[in-house]
PDB file of C-alpha atoms and ligand atoms in Angstrom:
ATOM      1  CA  MET A 200     127.592 111.772  72.429  1.00 47.00           C
ATOM      2  CA  ASN A 201     125.843 114.230  70.332  1.00 50.00           C
ATOM      3  CA  ALA A 202     125.501 117.499  72.482  1.00 54.00           C
ATOM      4  CA  ASN A 203     121.869 118.397  71.554  1.00 77.00           C
ATOM      5  CA  LYS A 204     120.467 115.110  72.420  1.00 94.00           C
ATOM      6  CA  ARG A 205     119.679 114.397  75.953  1.00 98.00           C
ATOM      7  CA  GLY A 206     119.536 110.990  77.618  1.00 98.00           C
ATOM      8  CA  ALA A 207     116.028 109.567  78.737  1.00 98.00           C
ATOM      9  CA  LEU A 208     115.183 109.233  82.511  1.00 99.00           C
ATOM     10  CA  ILE A 209     113.582 105.947  82.910  1.00 98.00           C
ATOM     11  CA  VAL A 210     112.446 104.480  86.279  1.00 98.00           C
ATOM     12  CA  PHE A 211     111.595 101.001  87.491  1.00 98.00           C
ATOM     13  CA  GLU A 212     109.008 100.669  90.165  1.00 98.00           C
ATOM     14  CA  GLY A 213     107.149  97.752  91.833  1.00 98.00           C
ATOM     15  CA  CYS A 214     106.814  96.027  95.049  1.00 97.00           C
ATOM     16  CA  ASP A 215     109.824  94.728  97.294  1.00 96.00           C
ATOM     17  CA  ARG A 216     111.523  91.721  95.369  1.00 94.00           C
ATOM     18  CA  CYS A 217     109.645  92.177  91.998  1.00 94.00           C
ATOM     19  CA  GLY A 218     112.911  92.068  90.065  1.00 95.00           C
ATOM     20  CA  LYS A 219     113.673  95.884  89.509  1.00 96.00           C
ATOM     21  CA  THR A 220     117.207  95.808  90.215  1.00 95.00           C
ATOM     22  CA  THR A 221     117.854  92.711  87.914  1.00 97.00           C
ATOM     23  CA  GLN A 222     115.958  94.246  85.009  1.00 98.00           C
ATOM     24  CA  ASN A 223     117.661  97.549  85.570  1.00 98.00           C
ATOM     25  CA  ARG A 224     120.845  95.919  85.325  1.00 98.00           C
ATOM     26  CA  GLN A 225     119.959  93.975  82.238  1.00 98.00           C
ATOM     27  CA  LEU A 226     118.750  97.089  80.680  1.00 98.00           C
ATOM     28  CA  PHE A 227     121.879  98.916  81.308  1.00 98.00           C
ATOM     29  CA  GLU A 228     123.884  96.044  79.778  1.00 98.00           C
ATOM     30  CA  LEU A 229     121.928  95.960  76.620  1.00 98.00           C
ATOM     31  CA  LEU A 230     121.676  99.750  76.379  1.00 98.00           C
ATOM     32  CA  THR A 231     125.351 100.029  76.949  1.00 98.00           C
ATOM     33  CA  GLY A 232     126.160  97.210  74.542  1.00 98.00           C
ATOM     34  CA  LYS A 233     124.182  99.166  71.828  1.00 98.00           C
ATOM     35  CA  GLY A 234     126.348 102.306  72.422  1.00 98.00           C
ATOM     36  CA  VAL A 235     123.953 104.201  74.283  1.00 98.00           C
ATOM     37  CA  ASP A 236     125.906 106.256  77.141  1.00 98.00           C
ATOM     38  CA  THR A 237     123.753 104.698  80.218  1.00 98.00           C
ATOM     39  CA  MET A 238     124.072 105.167  84.161  1.00 98.00           C
ATOM     40  CA  GLN A 239     122.210 103.097  86.739  1.00 98.00           C
ATOM     41  CA  THR A 240     121.037 104.745  89.838  1.00 98.00           C
ATOM     42  CA  ASN A 241     118.471 103.968  92.868  1.00 98.00           C
ATOM     43  CA  PHE A 242     116.434 105.465  95.458  1.00 98.00           C
ATOM     44  CA  PRO A 243     116.847 105.466  98.373  1.00 98.00           C
ATOM     45  CA  ASP A 244     120.603 106.614  97.796  1.00 98.00           C
ATOM     46  CA  ARG A 245     121.853 105.110 100.979  1.00 98.00           C
ATOM     47  CA  SER A 246     125.495 106.583 100.427  1.00 98.00           C
ATOM     48  CA  THR A 247     124.362 110.178 101.303  1.00 98.00           C
ATOM     49  CA  ALA A 248     124.288 111.506 105.079  1.00 98.00           C
ATOM     50  CA  ILE A 249     120.410 111.539 104.555  1.00 98.00           C
ATOM     51  CA  GLY A 250     120.588 108.006 102.827  1.00 98.00           C
ATOM     52  CA  ASN A 251     122.443 106.778 105.802  1.00 98.00           C
ATOM     53  CA  VAL A 252     119.405 107.808 108.269  1.00 98.00           C
ATOM     54  CA  ILE A 253     117.245 106.165 105.967  1.00 98.00           C
ATOM     55  CA  ASN A 254     119.259 102.902 105.888  1.00 98.00           C
ATOM     56  CA  HIS A 255     119.057 102.765 109.508  1.00 98.00           C
ATOM     57  CA  TYR A 256     115.438 103.236 109.337  1.00 98.00           C
ATOM     58  CA  LEU A 257     114.546 100.359 106.951  1.00 98.00           C
ATOM     59  CA  GLN A 258     117.039  98.013 109.045  1.00 97.00           C
ATOM     60  CA  ASN A 259     114.825  98.964 112.016  1.00 97.00           C
ATOM     61  CA  ASN A 260     117.612 100.269 113.800  1.00 97.00           C
ATOM     62  CA  GLN A 261     116.004 103.789 114.272  1.00 97.00           C
ATOM     63  CA  GLU A 262     112.449 104.986 114.629  1.00 98.00           C
ATOM     64  CA  LEU A 263     111.153 108.075 112.813  1.00 98.00           C
ATOM     65  CA  SER A 264     107.570 109.425 112.322  1.00 98.00           C
ATOM     66  CA  ASP A 265     105.799 108.290 109.155  1.00 98.00           C
ATOM     67  CA  GLU A 266     106.060 112.043 108.043  1.00 99.00           C
ATOM     68  CA  VAL A 267     109.593 112.562 108.598  1.00 99.00           C
ATOM     69  CA  ILE A 268     110.687 109.354 106.978  1.00 98.00           C
ATOM     70  CA  HIS A 269     108.463 110.389 104.067  1.00 99.00           C
ATOM     71  CA  LEU A 270     110.206 113.785 103.740  1.00 99.00           C
ATOM     72  CA  LEU A 271     113.720 112.365 103.913  1.00 99.00           C
ATOM     73  CA  PHE A 272     112.861 110.134 101.162  1.00 99.00           C
ATOM     74  CA  SER A 273     112.041 112.945  99.124  1.00 99.00           C
ATOM     75  CA  ALA A 274     114.977 115.223 100.291  1.00 99.00           C
ATOM     76  CA  ASN A 275     117.141 112.139  99.417  1.00 99.00           C
ATOM     77  CA  ARG A 276     115.975 112.423  95.842  1.00 99.00           C
ATOM     78  CA  TRP A 277     116.420 116.357  95.731  1.00 99.00           C
ATOM     79  CA  GLU A 278     119.640 115.964  96.856  1.00 98.00           C
ATOM     80  CA  ARG A 279     120.485 114.056  93.740  1.00 98.00           C
ATOM     81  CA  MET A 280     118.517 116.087  91.147  1.00 98.00           C
ATOM     82  CA  ASN A 281     121.281 118.485  90.006  1.00 98.00           C
ATOM     83  CA  SER A 282     123.552 115.891  89.334  1.00 98.00           C
ATOM     84  CA  ILE A 283     121.125 113.629  87.301  1.00 98.00           C
ATOM     85  CA  LYS A 284     120.021 116.632  85.434  1.00 98.00           C
ATOM     86  CA  LYS A 285     123.647 117.233  84.338  1.00 98.00           C
ATOM     87  CA  ASP A 286     124.231 113.621  83.293  1.00 98.00           C
ATOM     88  CA  LEU A 287     120.692 113.943  81.242  1.00 98.00           C
ATOM     89  CA  LEU A 288     121.557 116.800  79.456  1.00 98.00           C
ATOM     90  CA  ALA A 289     124.791 115.738  78.585  1.00 98.00           C
ATOM     91  CA  GLY A 290     123.464 112.797  76.692  1.00 98.00           C
ATOM     92  CA  THR A 291     123.376 110.054  79.387  1.00 98.00           C
ATOM     93  CA  THR A 292     120.298 107.965  79.856  1.00 98.00           C
ATOM     94  CA  VAL A 293     119.652 107.562  83.476  1.00 98.00           C
ATOM     95  CA  ILE A 294     118.027 104.325  84.583  1.00 98.00           C
ATOM     96  CA  CYS A 295     116.860 104.269  88.047  1.00 98.00           C
ATOM     97  CA  ASP A 296     115.360 101.954  90.760  1.00 98.00           C
ATOM     98  CA  ARG A 297     112.289 103.356  92.356  1.00 98.00           C
ATOM     99  CA  TYR A 298     111.398 107.367  92.491  1.00 99.00           C
ATOM    100  CA  ALA A 299     108.652 109.523  93.772  1.00 99.00           C
ATOM    101  CA  TYR A 300     106.006 106.665  93.191  1.00 98.00           C
ATOM    102  CA  SER A 301     107.524 104.601  95.712  1.00 98.00           C
ATOM    103  CA  GLY A 302     107.963 107.496  98.248  1.00 98.00           C
ATOM    104  CA  VAL A 303     103.957 108.038  97.764  1.00 98.00           C
ATOM    105  CA  ALA A 304     103.136 104.124  97.799  1.00 98.00           C
ATOM    106  CA  TYR A 305     104.782 103.172 100.761  1.00 98.00           C
ATOM    107  CA  SER A 306     103.801 106.218 102.865  1.00 98.00           C
ATOM    108  CA  VAL A 307      99.970 106.197 101.580  1.00 98.00           C
ATOM    109  CA  ALA A 308     100.043 102.374 102.389  1.00 98.00           C
ATOM    110  CA  LYS A 309     100.633 103.616 106.169  1.00 98.00           C
ATOM    111  CA  GLY A 310      97.672 106.020 105.833  1.00 98.00           C
ATOM    112  CA  LEU A 311      99.073 109.312 105.251  1.00 98.00           C
ATOM    113  CA  ASP A 312      97.134 111.258 102.723  1.00 98.00           C
ATOM    114  CA  PHE A 313      97.790 111.038  99.052  1.00 98.00           C
ATOM    115  CA  ASN A 314      98.116 114.702  98.277  1.00 98.00           C
ATOM    116  CA  TRP A 315     100.203 115.699 101.218  1.00 99.00           C
ATOM    117  CA  CYS A 316     102.742 112.903 100.153  1.00 99.00           C
ATOM    118  CA  TRP A 317     102.858 113.917  96.472  1.00 98.00           C
ATOM    119  CA  ALA A 318     103.411 117.484  97.585  1.00 99.00           C
ATOM    120  CA  PRO A 319     107.327 117.510  98.249  1.00 99.00           C
ATOM    121  CA  GLU A 320     107.820 115.461  94.931  1.00 99.00           C
ATOM    122  CA  ILE A 321     106.412 118.524  92.792  1.00 99.00           C
ATOM    123  CA  GLY A 322     109.229 119.828  90.793  1.00 98.00           C
ATOM    124  CA  LEU A 323     111.443 116.821  90.732  1.00 99.00           C
ATOM    125  CA  LEU A 324     112.593 115.738  87.092  1.00 99.00           C
ATOM    126  CA  LYS A 325     109.834 113.799  85.398  1.00 98.00           C
ATOM    127  CA  PRO A 326     110.794 110.399  83.935  1.00 98.00           C
ATOM    128  CA  ASP A 327     110.236 109.671  80.233  1.00 98.00           C
ATOM    129  CA  ALA A 328     108.871 106.263  81.164  1.00 98.00           C
ATOM    130  CA  VAL A 329     108.051 104.289  84.326  1.00 98.00           C
ATOM    131  CA  PHE A 330     108.561 100.654  83.822  1.00 98.00           C
ATOM    132  CA  TYR A 331     106.208  99.113  86.364  1.00 98.00           C
ATOM    133  CA  LEU A 332     106.740  95.443  87.224  1.00 98.00           C
ATOM    134  CA  LYS A 333     103.565  94.399  88.442  1.00 98.00           C
ATOM    135  CA  ALA A 334     103.465  91.320  90.989  1.00 93.00           C
ATOM    136  CA  THR A 335     101.185  89.630  93.126  1.00 90.00           C
ATOM    137  CA  PRO A 336     102.738  90.261  96.414  1.00 85.00           C
ATOM    138  CA  ASP A 337     101.924  86.724  97.550  1.00 88.00           C
ATOM    139  CA  GLU A 338     104.483  85.181  94.788  1.00 85.00           C
ATOM    140  CA  LEU A 339     107.365  87.651  96.224  1.00 87.00           C
ATOM    141  CA  THR A 340     107.344  86.587  99.736  1.00 86.00           C
ATOM    142  CA  THR A 341     109.126  83.358  98.707  1.00 86.00           C
ATOM    143  CA  ARG A 342     112.189  85.189  96.991  1.00 85.00           C
ATOM    144  CA  GLY A 343     115.515  85.352  98.916  1.00 82.00           C
ATOM    145  CA  ASN A 344     115.687  87.130 102.374  1.00 85.00           C
ATOM    146  CA  TYR A 345     112.196  88.172 102.178  1.00 89.00           C
ATOM    147  CA  GLY A 346     110.924  90.157 105.484  1.00 90.00           C
ATOM    148  CA  GLU A 347     114.629  91.241 106.606  1.00 92.00           C
ATOM    149  CA  GLU A 348     113.714  95.080 105.953  1.00 95.00           C
ATOM    150  CA  ARG A 349     110.742  97.160 107.176  1.00 97.00           C
ATOM    151  CA  TYR A 350     107.706  96.945 104.926  1.00 97.00           C
ATOM    152  CA  GLU A 351     108.532  93.445 103.556  1.00 95.00           C
ATOM    153  CA  LYS A 352     105.142  92.058 104.876  1.00 95.00           C
ATOM    154  CA  LEU A 353     102.356  90.640 102.592  1.00 94.00           C
ATOM    155  CA  ASP A 354      99.520  92.872 103.686  1.00 95.00           C
ATOM    156  CA  PHE A 355     101.631  96.115 103.460  1.00 97.00           C
ATOM    157  CA  GLN A 356     102.879  95.060  99.940  1.00 96.00           C
ATOM    158  CA  ARG A 357      99.325  94.552  98.687  1.00 97.00           C
ATOM    159  CA  LYS A 358      98.478  98.046 100.013  1.00 98.00           C
ATOM    160  CA  VAL A 359     101.452  99.300  98.272  1.00 98.00           C
ATOM    161  CA  GLY A 360     100.731  97.625  94.855  1.00 98.00           C
ATOM    162  CA  GLN A 361      97.177  99.206  94.865  1.00 98.00           C
ATOM    163  CA  ILE A 362      98.854 102.588  95.104  1.00 98.00           C
ATOM    164  CA  PHE A 363     101.238 101.632  92.082  1.00 98.00           C
ATOM    165  CA  ASP A 364      98.191 100.294  90.083  1.00 98.00           C
ATOM    166  CA  ARG A 365      96.547 103.599  90.721  1.00 98.00           C
ATOM    167  CA  PHE A 366      99.500 105.708  89.556  1.00 98.00           C
ATOM    168  CA  SER A 367      99.644 103.264  86.543  1.00 98.00           C
ATOM    169  CA  GLU A 368      95.825 104.129  85.555  1.00 98.00           C
ATOM    170  CA  LYS A 369      96.175 107.914  86.270  1.00 97.00           C
ATOM    171  CA  ASP A 370      99.542 108.505  84.524  1.00 97.00           C
ATOM    172  CA  SER A 371      98.915 105.919  81.816  1.00 97.00           C
ATOM    173  CA  SER A 372     100.711 108.253  79.209  1.00 97.00           C
ATOM    174  CA  TYR A 373     104.154 107.004  80.509  1.00 98.00           C
ATOM    175  CA  TRP A 374     103.748 104.174  82.740  1.00 98.00           C
ATOM    176  CA  HIS A 375     104.264 100.969  81.011  1.00 98.00           C
ATOM    177  CA  THR A 376     103.110  97.838  82.857  1.00 98.00           C
ATOM    178  CA  PHE A 377     104.944  94.485  82.645  1.00 98.00           C
ATOM    179  CA  GLU A 378     103.911  91.170  84.363  1.00 97.00           C
ATOM    180  CA  ALA A 379     106.829  90.544  87.039  1.00 96.00           C
ATOM    181  CA  SER A 380     105.926  87.005  87.101  1.00 94.00           C
ATOM    182  CA  LYS A 381     107.141  86.464  83.765  1.00 96.00           C
ATOM    183  CA  SER A 382     110.625  84.639  83.355  1.00 96.00           C
ATOM    184  CA  GLN A 383     113.433  87.242  83.532  1.00 96.00           C
ATOM    185  CA  GLN A 384     114.264  86.904  79.868  1.00 97.00           C
ATOM    186  CA  GLU A 385     110.598  87.389  78.621  1.00 98.00           C
ATOM    187  CA  LEU A 386     110.338  90.487  80.756  1.00 98.00           C
ATOM    188  CA  HIS A 387     113.825  91.785  79.646  1.00 98.00           C
ATOM    189  CA  ALA A 388     112.714  91.210  75.942  1.00 98.00           C
ATOM    190  CA  GLN A 389     109.548  93.283  76.523  1.00 98.00           C
ATOM    191  CA  ILE A 390     111.380  96.018  78.361  1.00 98.00           C
ATOM    192  CA  ALA A 391     113.950  96.253  75.759  1.00 98.00           C
ATOM    193  CA  ILE A 392     111.711  97.069  73.249  1.00 98.00           C
ATOM    194  CA  VAL A 393     109.973  99.618  74.931  1.00 98.00           C
ATOM    195  CA  ALA A 394     113.122 101.468  76.488  1.00 98.00           C
ATOM    196  CA  GLU A 395     114.974 101.665  72.808  1.00 98.00           C
ATOM    197  CA  LYS A 396     111.765 103.673  71.688  1.00 98.00           C
ATOM    198  CA  ILE A 397     111.814 105.825  74.975  1.00 98.00           C
ATOM    199  CA  VAL A 398     115.605 106.581  74.385  1.00 98.00           C
ATOM    200  CA  MET A 399     115.136 107.899  70.568  1.00 98.00           C
ATOM    201  CA  GLN A 400     111.973 109.731  71.296  1.00 98.00           C
ATOM    202  CA  SER A 401     113.291 111.342  74.473  1.00 98.00           C
ATOM    203  CA  ALA A 402     116.558 112.717  72.847  1.00 97.00           C
ATOM    204  CA  GLU A 403     114.423 115.382  71.114  1.00 94.00           C
ATOM    205  CA  LYS A 404     112.081 116.339  74.108  1.00 97.00           C
ATOM    206  CA  PRO A 405     112.859 118.825  76.513  1.00 97.00           C
ATOM    207  CA  LEU A 406     112.913 117.764  80.186  1.00 98.00           C
ATOM    208  CA  GLY A 407     109.809 117.696  82.202  1.00 98.00           C
ATOM    209  CA  LYS A 408     108.887 118.312  85.909  1.00 98.00           C
ATOM    210  CA  LEU A 409     106.612 116.278  88.009  1.00 98.00           C
ATOM    211  CA  ALA A 410     103.544 118.188  88.500  1.00 98.00           C
TER     212      ALA A 410
HETATM  213  N1  NYM B 284     110.954 103.367  99.930  1.00 50.55           N
HETATM  214  C1  NYM B 284     111.544 103.612  98.940  1.00 50.55           C
HETATM  215  C2  NYM B 284     110.171 104.285 100.389  1.00 50.55           C
HETATM  216  O1  NYM B 284     109.381 103.932 101.538  1.00 50.55           O
HETATM  217  N2  NYM B 284     109.971 105.389 100.074  1.00 50.55           N
HETATM  218  C3  NYM B 284     110.713 105.909  98.897  1.00 50.55           C
HETATM  219  O2  NYM B 284     110.712 107.076  98.427  1.00 50.55           O
HETATM  220  C4  NYM B 284     111.743 105.033  98.264  1.00 50.55           C
HETATM  221  C5  NYM B 284     112.681 105.493  97.178  1.00 50.55           C
HETATM  222  O3  NYM B 284     112.587 101.748 100.683  1.00 50.55           O
HETATM  223  N3  NYM B 284     111.004  98.697 100.799  1.00 50.55           N
HETATM  224  C6  NYM B 284     111.041 102.073 100.365  1.00 50.55           C
HETATM  225  C7  NYM B 284     110.524 100.774  99.504  1.00 50.55           C
HETATM  226  C8  NYM B 284     111.637  99.781  99.916  1.00 50.55           C
HETATM  227  C9  NYM B 284     112.676 100.337 100.877  1.00 50.55           C
HETATM  228  O4  NYM B 284     114.102 100.326  98.761  1.00 50.55           O
HETATM  229  C10 NYM B 284     114.120 100.134 100.159  1.00 50.55           C
HETATM  230  P1  NYM B 284     114.717  98.878  97.940  1.00 50.55           P
HETATM  231  O5  NYM B 284     114.636  99.309  96.540  1.00 50.55           O
HETATM  232  O6  NYM B 284     113.986  97.515  98.518  1.00 50.55           O
HETATM  233  O7  NYM B 284     116.236  98.932  98.435  1.00 50.55           O
HETATM  234 MG1   MG B 285     113.509  96.290  99.113  1.00 50.55          MG
END
């Protein structure tokens, strides 16, 4: 890769079972096939010590206060920042399942204050683009294994969706909304067009931080 060209940070966001992981994989395969140095990642990163606690919490094996789990999700992003930054600066495009916006959306849906929830995310790398797979939660409950993890409940997901909608309006300069109910192939085709543009444009821009 050209040493002066950085990779793009692209984030997928949306409710549980909206198809993020599939779209992330298809985008990874497309970009890689086109010769773009690309890496896939996701939050929570359940492989770290903090991620292990988060995993127990999500599987209902451990109780933690809403504030504590919120800060652990954020710390789990912070512990990965240096390595993600290094990859981006080395020219690798990073496509990531979930980010700070999930952190805020799920905690605000429980009743925590929006600004309090956003505060620990300030200073994290700013995505070049957020691809929001917008779904009607009612459609998602029929997808495989729904309801197994904490948060996979219809009323709760509706609230989460409203917070994502709020971000997509507020941060419309870098949020791109896609209808999650479309077919996988159709969604992928639409995402691919935007992603290729973002990768090209980001190469010349400095990395930003969430403010
Ligand atoms: N989640 C994810 C949060 O509550 N806060 C966060 O900061 C992040 C990154 O974890 N229901 C929730 C959303 C999901 C759950 O994620 C696990 P996934 O992508 O379903 O494995
Ligand atoms: Mg999930």
